[in-house]
XYZ file of C-alpha atoms in Angstrom:
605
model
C 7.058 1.229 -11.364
C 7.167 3.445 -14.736
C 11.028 4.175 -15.749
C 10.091 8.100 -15.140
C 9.082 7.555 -11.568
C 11.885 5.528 -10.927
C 14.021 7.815 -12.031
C 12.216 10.729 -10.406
C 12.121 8.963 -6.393
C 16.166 7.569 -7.455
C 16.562 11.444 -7.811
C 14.468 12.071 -4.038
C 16.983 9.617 -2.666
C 19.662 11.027 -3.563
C 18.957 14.137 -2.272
C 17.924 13.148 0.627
C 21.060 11.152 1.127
C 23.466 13.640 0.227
C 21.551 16.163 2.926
C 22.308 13.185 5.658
C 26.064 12.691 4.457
C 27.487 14.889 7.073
C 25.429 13.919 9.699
C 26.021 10.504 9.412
C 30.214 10.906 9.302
C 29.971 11.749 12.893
C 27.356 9.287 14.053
C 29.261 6.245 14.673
C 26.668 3.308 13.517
C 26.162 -0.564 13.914
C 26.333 -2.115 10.486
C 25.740 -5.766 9.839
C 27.005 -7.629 6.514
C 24.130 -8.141 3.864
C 22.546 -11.437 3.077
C 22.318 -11.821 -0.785
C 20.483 -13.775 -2.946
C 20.783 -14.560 -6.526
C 19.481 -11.448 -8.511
C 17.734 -13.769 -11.593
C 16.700 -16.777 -8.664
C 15.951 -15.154 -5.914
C 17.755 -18.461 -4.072
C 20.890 -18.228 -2.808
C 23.571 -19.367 -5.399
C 25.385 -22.719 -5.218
C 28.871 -20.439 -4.690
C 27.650 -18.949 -0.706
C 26.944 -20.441 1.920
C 23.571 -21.571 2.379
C 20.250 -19.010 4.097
C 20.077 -21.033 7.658
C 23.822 -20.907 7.705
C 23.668 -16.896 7.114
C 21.357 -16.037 9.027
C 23.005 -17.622 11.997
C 25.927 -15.761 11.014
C 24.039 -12.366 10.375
C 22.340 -12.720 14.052
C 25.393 -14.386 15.780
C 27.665 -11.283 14.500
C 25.475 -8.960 15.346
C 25.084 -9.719 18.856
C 28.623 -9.699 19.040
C 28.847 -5.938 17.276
C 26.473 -5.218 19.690
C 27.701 -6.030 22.768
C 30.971 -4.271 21.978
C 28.743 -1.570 21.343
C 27.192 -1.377 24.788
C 30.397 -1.602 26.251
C 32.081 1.120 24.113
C 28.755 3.503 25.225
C 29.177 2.331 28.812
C 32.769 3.613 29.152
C 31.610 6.566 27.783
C 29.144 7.103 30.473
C 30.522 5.424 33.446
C 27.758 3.852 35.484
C 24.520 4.792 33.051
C 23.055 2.204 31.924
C 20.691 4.057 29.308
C 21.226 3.277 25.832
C 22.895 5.804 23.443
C 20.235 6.326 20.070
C 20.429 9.358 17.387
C 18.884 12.307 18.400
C 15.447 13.197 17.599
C 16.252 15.780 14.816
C 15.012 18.998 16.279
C 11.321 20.294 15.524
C 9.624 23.937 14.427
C 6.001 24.421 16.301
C 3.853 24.630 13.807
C 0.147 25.449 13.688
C -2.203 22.389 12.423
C -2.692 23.581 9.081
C 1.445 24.386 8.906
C 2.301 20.311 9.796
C -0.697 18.525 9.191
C 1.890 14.973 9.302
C 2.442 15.722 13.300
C -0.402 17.798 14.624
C -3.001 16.230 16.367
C -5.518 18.872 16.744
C -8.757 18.481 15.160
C -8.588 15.049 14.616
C -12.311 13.360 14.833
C -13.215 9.813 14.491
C -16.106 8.825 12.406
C -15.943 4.631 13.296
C -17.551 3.225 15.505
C -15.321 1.940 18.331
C -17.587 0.628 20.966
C -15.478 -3.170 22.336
C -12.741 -0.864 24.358
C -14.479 2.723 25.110
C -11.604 4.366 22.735
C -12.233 6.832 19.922
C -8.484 6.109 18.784
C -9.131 2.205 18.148
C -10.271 0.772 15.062
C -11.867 -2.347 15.383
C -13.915 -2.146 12.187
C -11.683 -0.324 10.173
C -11.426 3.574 9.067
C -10.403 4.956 5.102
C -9.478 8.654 5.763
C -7.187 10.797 3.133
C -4.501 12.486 4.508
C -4.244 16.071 6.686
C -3.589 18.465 4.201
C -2.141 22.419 4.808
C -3.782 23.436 1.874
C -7.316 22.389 2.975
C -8.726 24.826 4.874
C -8.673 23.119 8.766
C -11.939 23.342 11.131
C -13.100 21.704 13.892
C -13.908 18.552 12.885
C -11.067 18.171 10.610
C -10.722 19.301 6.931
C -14.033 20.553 4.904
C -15.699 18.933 8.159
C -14.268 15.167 7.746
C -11.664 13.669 10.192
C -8.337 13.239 8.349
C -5.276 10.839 9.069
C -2.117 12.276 10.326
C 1.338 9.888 10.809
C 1.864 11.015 14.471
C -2.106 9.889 14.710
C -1.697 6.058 12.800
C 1.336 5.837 15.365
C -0.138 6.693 18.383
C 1.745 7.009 21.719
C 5.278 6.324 20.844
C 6.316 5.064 24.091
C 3.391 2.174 23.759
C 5.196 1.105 20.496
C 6.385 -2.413 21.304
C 7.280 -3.403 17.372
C 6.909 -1.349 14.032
C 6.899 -3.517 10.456
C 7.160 0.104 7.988
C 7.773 -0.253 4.045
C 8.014 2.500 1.818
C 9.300 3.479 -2.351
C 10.874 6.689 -1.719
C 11.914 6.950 2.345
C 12.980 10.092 4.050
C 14.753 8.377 7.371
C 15.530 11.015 9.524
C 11.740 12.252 9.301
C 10.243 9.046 9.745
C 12.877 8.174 12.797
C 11.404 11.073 14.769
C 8.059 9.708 14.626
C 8.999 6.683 17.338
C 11.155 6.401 20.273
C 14.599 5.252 20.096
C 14.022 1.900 21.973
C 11.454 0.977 19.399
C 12.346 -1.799 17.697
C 11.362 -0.996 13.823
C 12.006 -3.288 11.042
C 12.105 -0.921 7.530
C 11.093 -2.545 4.031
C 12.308 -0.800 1.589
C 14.516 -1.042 -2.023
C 17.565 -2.282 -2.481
C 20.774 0.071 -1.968
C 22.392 -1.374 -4.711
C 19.454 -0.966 -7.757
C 21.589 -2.971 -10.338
C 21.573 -6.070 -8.410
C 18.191 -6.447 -7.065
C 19.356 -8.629 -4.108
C 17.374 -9.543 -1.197
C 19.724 -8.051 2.287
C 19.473 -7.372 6.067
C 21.418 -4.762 7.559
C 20.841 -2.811 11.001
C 21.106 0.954 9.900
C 20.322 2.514 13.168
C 20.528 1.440 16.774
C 17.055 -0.985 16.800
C 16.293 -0.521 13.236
C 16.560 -3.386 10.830
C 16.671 -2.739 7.065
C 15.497 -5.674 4.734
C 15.288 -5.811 0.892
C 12.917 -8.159 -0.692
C 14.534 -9.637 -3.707
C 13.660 -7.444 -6.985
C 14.405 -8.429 -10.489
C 16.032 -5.145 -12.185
C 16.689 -3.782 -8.637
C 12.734 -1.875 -8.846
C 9.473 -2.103 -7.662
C 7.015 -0.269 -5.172
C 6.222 -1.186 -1.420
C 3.625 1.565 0.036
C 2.742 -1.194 2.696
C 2.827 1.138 6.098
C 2.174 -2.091 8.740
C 2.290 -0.975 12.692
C 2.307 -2.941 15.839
C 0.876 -1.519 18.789
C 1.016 -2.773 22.390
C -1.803 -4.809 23.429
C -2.974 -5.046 20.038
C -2.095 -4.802 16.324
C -2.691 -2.057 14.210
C -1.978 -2.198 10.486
C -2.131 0.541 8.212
C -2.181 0.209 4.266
C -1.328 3.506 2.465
C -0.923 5.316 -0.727
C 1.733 7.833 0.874
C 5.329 7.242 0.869
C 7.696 7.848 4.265
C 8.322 11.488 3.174
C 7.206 14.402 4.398
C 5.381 16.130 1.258
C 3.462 13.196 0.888
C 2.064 13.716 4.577
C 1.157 17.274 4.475
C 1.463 18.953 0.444
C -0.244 15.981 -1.523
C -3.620 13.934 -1.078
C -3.120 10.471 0.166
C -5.342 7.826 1.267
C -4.951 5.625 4.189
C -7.050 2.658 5.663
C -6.381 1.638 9.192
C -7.604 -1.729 11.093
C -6.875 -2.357 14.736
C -6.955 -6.180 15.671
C -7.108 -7.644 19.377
C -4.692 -10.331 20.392
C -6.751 -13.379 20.913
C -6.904 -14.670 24.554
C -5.650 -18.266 23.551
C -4.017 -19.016 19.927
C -6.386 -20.859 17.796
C -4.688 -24.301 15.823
C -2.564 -23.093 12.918
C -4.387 -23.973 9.319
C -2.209 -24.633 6.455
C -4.544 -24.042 4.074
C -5.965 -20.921 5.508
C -6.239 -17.759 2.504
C -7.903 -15.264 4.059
C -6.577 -11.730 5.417
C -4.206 -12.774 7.572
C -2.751 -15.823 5.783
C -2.565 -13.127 2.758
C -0.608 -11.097 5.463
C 2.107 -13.484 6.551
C 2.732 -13.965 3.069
C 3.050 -10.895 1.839
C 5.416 -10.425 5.107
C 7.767 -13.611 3.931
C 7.894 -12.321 0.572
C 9.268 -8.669 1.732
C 12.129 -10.637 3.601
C 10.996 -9.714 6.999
C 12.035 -13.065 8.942
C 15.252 -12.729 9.356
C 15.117 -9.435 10.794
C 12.390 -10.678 13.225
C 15.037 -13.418 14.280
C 17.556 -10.921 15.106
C 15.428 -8.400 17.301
C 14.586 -11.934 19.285
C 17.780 -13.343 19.669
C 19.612 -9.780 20.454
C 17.772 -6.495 22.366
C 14.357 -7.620 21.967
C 13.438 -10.858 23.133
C 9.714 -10.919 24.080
C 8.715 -8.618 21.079
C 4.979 -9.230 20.182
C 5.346 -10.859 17.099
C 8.507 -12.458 17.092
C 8.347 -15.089 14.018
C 5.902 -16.187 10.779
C 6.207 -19.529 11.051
C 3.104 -22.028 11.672
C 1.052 -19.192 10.906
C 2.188 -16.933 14.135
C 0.150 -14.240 12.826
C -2.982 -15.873 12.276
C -2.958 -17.625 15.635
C -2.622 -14.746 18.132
C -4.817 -12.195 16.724
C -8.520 -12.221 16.010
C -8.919 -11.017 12.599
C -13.152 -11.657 12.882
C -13.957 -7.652 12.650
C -12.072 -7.445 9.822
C -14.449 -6.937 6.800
C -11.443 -5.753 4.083
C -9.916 -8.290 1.783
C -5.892 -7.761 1.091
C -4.915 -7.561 -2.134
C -0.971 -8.119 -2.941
C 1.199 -7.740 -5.811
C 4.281 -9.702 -5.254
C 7.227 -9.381 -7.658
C 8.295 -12.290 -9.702
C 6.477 -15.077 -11.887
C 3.918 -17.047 -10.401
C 2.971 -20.250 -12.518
C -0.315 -22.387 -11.310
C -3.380 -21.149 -10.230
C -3.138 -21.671 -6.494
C -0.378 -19.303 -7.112
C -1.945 -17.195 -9.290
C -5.041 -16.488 -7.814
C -3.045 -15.152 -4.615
C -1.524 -12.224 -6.495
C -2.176 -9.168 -8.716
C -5.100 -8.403 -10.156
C -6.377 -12.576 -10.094
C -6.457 -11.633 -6.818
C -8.486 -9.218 -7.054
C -10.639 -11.477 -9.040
C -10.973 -14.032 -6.068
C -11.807 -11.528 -3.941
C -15.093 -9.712 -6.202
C -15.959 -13.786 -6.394
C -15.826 -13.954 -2.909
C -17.780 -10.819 -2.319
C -20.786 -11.879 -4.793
C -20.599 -15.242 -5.487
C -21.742 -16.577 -8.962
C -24.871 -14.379 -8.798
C -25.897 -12.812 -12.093
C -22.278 -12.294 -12.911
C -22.610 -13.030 -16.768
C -25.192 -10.434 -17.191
C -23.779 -7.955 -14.485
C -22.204 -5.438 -16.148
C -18.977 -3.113 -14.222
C -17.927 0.112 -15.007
C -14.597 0.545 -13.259
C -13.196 3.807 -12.514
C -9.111 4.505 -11.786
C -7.741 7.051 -10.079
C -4.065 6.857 -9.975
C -0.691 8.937 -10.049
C 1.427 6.907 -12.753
C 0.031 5.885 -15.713
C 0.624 2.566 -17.863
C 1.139 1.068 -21.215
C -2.033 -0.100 -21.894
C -3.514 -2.526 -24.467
C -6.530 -3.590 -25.320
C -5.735 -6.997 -24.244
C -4.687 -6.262 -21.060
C -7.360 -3.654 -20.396
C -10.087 -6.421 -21.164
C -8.168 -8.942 -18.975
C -8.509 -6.815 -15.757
C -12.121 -5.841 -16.021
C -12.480 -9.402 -16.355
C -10.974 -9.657 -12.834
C -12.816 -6.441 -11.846
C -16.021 -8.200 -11.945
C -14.887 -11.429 -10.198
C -14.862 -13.468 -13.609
C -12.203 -16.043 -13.624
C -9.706 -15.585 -16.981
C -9.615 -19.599 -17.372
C -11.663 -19.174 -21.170
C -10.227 -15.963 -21.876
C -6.655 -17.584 -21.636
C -7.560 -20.240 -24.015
C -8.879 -17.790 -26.413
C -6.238 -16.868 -29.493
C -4.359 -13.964 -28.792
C -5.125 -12.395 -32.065
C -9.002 -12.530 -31.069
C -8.332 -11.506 -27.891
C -6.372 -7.992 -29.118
C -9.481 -6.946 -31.340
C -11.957 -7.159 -28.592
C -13.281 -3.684 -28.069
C -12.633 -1.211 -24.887
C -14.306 -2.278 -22.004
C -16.233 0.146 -19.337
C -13.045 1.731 -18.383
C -12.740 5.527 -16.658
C -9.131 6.175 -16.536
C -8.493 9.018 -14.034
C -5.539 11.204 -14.620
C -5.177 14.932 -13.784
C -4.966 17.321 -16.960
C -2.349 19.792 -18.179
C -4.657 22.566 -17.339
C -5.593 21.380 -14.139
C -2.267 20.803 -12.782
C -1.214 24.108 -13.644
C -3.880 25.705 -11.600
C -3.325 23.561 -8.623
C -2.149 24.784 -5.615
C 1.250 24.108 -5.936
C 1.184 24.249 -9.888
C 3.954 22.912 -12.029
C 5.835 21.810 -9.094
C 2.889 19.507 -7.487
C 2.793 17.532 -10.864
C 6.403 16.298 -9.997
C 4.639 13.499 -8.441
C 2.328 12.437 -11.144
C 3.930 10.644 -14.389
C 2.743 10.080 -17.918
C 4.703 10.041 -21.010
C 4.408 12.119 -24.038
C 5.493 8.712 -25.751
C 2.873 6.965 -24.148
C -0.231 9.272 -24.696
C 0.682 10.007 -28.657
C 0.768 5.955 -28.983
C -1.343 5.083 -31.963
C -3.140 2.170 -29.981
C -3.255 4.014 -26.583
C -6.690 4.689 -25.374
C -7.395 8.109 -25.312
C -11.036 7.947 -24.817
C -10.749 6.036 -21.379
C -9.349 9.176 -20.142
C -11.433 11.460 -17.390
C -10.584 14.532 -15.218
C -8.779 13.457 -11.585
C -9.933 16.427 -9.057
C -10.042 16.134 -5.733
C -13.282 16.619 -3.517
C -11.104 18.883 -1.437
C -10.330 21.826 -3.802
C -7.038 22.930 -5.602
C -4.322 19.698 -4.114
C -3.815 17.194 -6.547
C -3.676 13.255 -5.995
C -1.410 10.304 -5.259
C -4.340 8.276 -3.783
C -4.525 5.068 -5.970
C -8.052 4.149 -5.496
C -10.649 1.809 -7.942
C -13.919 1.811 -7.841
C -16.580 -0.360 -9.426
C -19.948 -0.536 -9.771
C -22.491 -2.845 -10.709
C -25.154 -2.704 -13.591
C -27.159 -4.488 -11.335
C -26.997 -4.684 -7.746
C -26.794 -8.094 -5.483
C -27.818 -9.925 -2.628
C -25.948 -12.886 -1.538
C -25.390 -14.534 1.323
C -21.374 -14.320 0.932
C -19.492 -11.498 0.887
C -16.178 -9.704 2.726
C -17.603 -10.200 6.208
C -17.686 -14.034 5.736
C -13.375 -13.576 4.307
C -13.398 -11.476 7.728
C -14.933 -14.649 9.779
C -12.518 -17.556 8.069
C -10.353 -17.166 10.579
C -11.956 -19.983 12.695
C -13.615 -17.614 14.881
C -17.386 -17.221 16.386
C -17.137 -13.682 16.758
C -20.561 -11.223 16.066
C -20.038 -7.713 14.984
C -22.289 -4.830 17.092
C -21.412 -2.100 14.716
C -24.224 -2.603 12.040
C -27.543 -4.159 12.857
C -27.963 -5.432 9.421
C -24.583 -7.152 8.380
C -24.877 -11.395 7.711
C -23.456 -13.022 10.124
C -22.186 -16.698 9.569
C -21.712 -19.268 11.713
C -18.495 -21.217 11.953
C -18.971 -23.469 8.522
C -19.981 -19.956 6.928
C -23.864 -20.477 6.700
C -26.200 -17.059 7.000
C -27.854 -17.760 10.386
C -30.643 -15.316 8.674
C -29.799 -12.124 10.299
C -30.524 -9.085 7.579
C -28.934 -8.711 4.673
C -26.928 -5.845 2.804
C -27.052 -5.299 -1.170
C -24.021 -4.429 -2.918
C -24.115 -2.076 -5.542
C -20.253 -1.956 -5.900
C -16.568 -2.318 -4.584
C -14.205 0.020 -3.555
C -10.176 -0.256 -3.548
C -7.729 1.571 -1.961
C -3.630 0.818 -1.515
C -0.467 1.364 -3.418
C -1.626 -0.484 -6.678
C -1.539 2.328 -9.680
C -3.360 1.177 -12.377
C -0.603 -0.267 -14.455
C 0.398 -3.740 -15.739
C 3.506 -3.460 -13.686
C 1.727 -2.562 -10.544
C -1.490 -5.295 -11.029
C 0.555 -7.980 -13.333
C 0.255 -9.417 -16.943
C -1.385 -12.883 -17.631
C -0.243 -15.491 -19.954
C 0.030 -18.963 -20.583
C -3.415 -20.969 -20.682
C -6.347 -21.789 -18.566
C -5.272 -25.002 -17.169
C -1.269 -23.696 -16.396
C -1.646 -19.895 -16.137
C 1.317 -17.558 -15.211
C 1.049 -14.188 -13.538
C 4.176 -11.816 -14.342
C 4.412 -8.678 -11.638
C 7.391 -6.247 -11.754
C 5.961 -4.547 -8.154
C 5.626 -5.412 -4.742
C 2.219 -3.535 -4.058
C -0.584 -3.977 -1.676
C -3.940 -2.582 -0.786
C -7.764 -3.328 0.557
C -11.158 -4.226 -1.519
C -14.020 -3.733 0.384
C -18.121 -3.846 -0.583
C -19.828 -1.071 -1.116
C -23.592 -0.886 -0.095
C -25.398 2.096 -1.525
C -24.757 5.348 -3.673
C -23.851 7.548 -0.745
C -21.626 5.304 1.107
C -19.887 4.985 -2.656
C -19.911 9.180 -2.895
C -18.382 9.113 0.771
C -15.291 6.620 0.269
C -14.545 8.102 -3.365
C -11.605 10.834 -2.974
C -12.361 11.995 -6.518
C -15.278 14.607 -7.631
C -18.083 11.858 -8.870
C -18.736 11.271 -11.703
C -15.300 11.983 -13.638
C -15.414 14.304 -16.259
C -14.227 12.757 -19.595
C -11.249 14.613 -21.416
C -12.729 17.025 -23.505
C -11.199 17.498 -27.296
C -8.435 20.011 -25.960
C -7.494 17.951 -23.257
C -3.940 16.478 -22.138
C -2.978 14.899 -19.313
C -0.398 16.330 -17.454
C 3.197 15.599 -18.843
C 6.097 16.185 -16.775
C 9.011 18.497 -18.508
C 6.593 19.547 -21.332
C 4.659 22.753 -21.764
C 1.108 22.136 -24.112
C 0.852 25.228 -27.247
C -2.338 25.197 -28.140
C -1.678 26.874 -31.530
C -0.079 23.579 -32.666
C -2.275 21.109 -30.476
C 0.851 19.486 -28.900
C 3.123 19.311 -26.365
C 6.938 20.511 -26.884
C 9.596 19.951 -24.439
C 10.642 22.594 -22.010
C 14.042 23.854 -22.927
């Protein structure tokens, strides 16, 4: 993440901390030791004693905190056997429009969820932006589209059997409300310490496990919002942090995917890549095992997914109605290309290539459009080496072309979305809703930065500006092919047939079109935590035969196909098409006012 956004959700934590400090003197709490790893490694160093061997300890000392725990409570209540949790922190009523995060009036669905009879299950997927109280509210949601709310990706609380939440910035005692306090709920989020940038564990709550993912510099972003439900799994991928403004002041995006357990496992596959084998990893990387192991061997022994190994998630859930690709950013240096092309935006790359195949591809032309909250250090280099990617071209030539030649090729068909001075000023909530969008001064007056990329971010829904991250492309030309995201959907080993379109391919088990209809694409569409930075999507180097992928952030989000003009109009939560920056134009700099009379920006003082 940019060092001003850093700083500025380092400053939301600590306020939200300090707010908790009483509180949390006189709640007595179980804490567990922290597992470390090697802050330049990521591997344990040669001085501790080994993972296996702490992990045995974390989980053996835990159940031994805990049981003096439950007999500490017990006395306390003489024969009760009820568990004691932290209070629910006590709620206003609020009209819809006042808590659009809670309320669940109004809420419509616009899938189609036909296998189970329920209008709250997702079985081919839903992309909604977020309830907002400054869009006016009607019947059928906001402007006449349903809208997500938190309390609605939840669900029933008390069906909750196992939550897997990650979030940047976290506000805990408003996300603890949201499920009940036998819910076991493992919370990814950043290190405590941000110097050291070690992978821990820690219980911080009775039934909530907090793990770090290792982070070189102690930074990096993890929007991934990830729910289990009972009966089935539910997985949510969002552009909204676990704070409250995010839920009901500012426009987010989210994209939800319900997923049936499968009646009998299918055989584990290695060699598997597709959405869930993306999702395991991802989960491994984040440092979620070891919290898994100690909800098993502790409170929660028959918890629905209870480990990652031998591809546990890929086995027990049928993933075939699932038409999204994942896209992941993983922090750290990846050196190969089996590596490679499973992160950042080479990911993305396999995925477009996997969507269209090798049709027309040197004469199809993108033009890529980015709508984003932070903005980047860009280069021409860099710029040129993600539309590469953006149009599902491998970077194997470009890496063995000089660097020099490379710098001095020209802009490509980049619209860089970014909400202006002006426009954030007349915003709803003005001066103080830009605290969540972040460009430097430094970067903008750059002599190299590109200036003319730069287009007008406004919502579809009026005056409330944007922290949806959201790309989308479209073709010069547009293409049939017999591939696409619903055969990555069907990789899974399964025979399963959509109903919900009459006209999607469907492939048998070796991926062959049995010669049902077929779908253009004009385009793709992406939606997650990614903002459209180097640190966020990664930086290539090295050469075509040993490339290496550098990412500073732990991101993730969903590419999907896009099949025609209106269905493009209808995901986009930007006005279409983007204005381009007109000569009086600046973006929107945080602690700087813009004086016209000298064309500049000057520092609030």
């Amino acid at each position: 993440i940019d060092d001003d956004e850093a700083r500025f959700q380092a400053d939301i934590q600590r306020a939200l901390e300090a707010s908790k400090a009483d509180n949390s003197q006189q709640s007595p709490r179980t804490s567990l030791a922290s597992l470390s790893t090697d802050s330049r490694s990521g591997t344990p160093p040669s001085s501790r004693i080994p993972v296996s061997i702490a992990t045995s300890e974390f989980v053996s000392e835990r159940a031994k905190m805990e049981q003096e725990r439950l007999a500490r409570a017990k006395r306390m209540r003489g024969d009760d056997d009820q568990v004691l949790s932290i209070a629910e922190p006590p709620r206003k009523r609020r009209t819809p429009s006042d808590n659009p995060s809670t309320s669940q009036a109004g809420v419509a669905s616009s899938s189609k969820s036909t296998a189970h009879g329920d209008a709250n299950i997702y079985w081919d997927g839903e992309l909604r932006q977020t309830a907002n109280r400054y869009v006016e509210f009607g019947e059928n949601g906001e402007n006449g589209k349903p809208v997500w709310r938190l309390s609605e990706i939840i669900g029933d609380r008390s069906q909750v059997e196992l939550a897997i939440i990650s979030s940047y910035a976290l506000q805990q005692s408003w996300i603890h409300g949201f499920f009940a306090p036998s819910t076991p709920v493992v919370l990814v989020t950043q290190p405590v310490d941000s110097g050291s940038g070690n992978a821990s564990v820690k219980e911080i709550l009775p039934n909530w496990i907090r793990v770090t993912p290792f982070l070189r510099g102690g930074r990096g972003v993890m929007h991934m919002k990830i729910f289990y439900k009972s009966g089935r799994l539910r997985i949510a991928v969002s552009t909204a942090n676990l704070v409250e403004i995010d839920w009901r002041d500012i426009e987010n995006t989210v994209w939800v995917q319900d997923v049936p357990r499968r009646s009998s496992p299918i055989a584990h596959d290695s060699k598997a890549s597709d959405f869930p084998a993306t999702f395991e990893y991802v989960l491994k990387s984040l440092n979620v095992e070891p919290a898994l192991m100690s909800l098993v061997q502790n409170d929660h022994p028959n918890i629905p997914f209870p480990s990652l190994k031998a591809g546990a998630l890929r086995t027990a859930y049928d993933f075939s109605r699932v038409r999204a690709r994942l896209i992941p950013s993983i922090a750290g240096k990846h050196e190969g290309w089996p590596k490679v092309i499973r992160v950042g935006h080479t990911s993305l790359m396999k995925a477009v290539d996997d969507m269209i195949g090798q049709s027309k591809k040197a004469s199809n032309k993108v033009t890529l459009e980015c709508q984003g909250s932070s903005i980047g250090t860009y280069s021409t280099q860099w710029l040129n080496e993600i539309y590469g990617s953006a149009g599902g071209v491998s970077p194997e030539k470009w890496l063995d072309e000089p660097k020099s030649r490379r710098a001095k090729l020209p802009l490509p068909n980049i619209k860089i979305l970014f909400p202006t001075h002006d426009w954030v000023l007349k915003s709803v909530l003005g001066e103080r809703g830009g605290g969540t969008m972040f460009c430097r001064r430094s970067q903008w007056e750059g002599a190299k930065f590109p200036r003319e990329l730069f287009h007008q971010s406004k919502s579809k829904r009026g005056r409330v500006l944007m922290h949806s991250k959201m790309m989308i492309a479209t073709f010069s030309q547009p293409i049939i092919t017999n591939s696409g995201s619903v055969k990555d959907g069907r990789d899974d080993g399964s025979n399963t047939e959509s109903d919900s379109d009459d006209d999607i391919i469907v492939l048998d088990d070796k991926g062959k079109d049995r010669g049902e209809p077929q779908k253009q694409i004009i385009g793709w569409a992406y939606v997650g935590s990614h903002n459209f930075t180097p640190s966020a999507w990664g930086n290539l180097s090295g050469s075509g035969f040993t490339p290496i992928m550098n990412i500073t952030n732990y991101e993730l989000g969903v590419v999907f196909p896009l099949h025609g003009e209106d269905e493009m109009n209808a995901v986009s939560c930007y006005e279409r098409p983007p204005r381009k920056y007109r000569t009086n134009d600046l973006p929107w700099v945080r602690g700087c006012f813009f004086r016209r009379s000298v064309g500049s920006y000057i520092p609030y003082t």
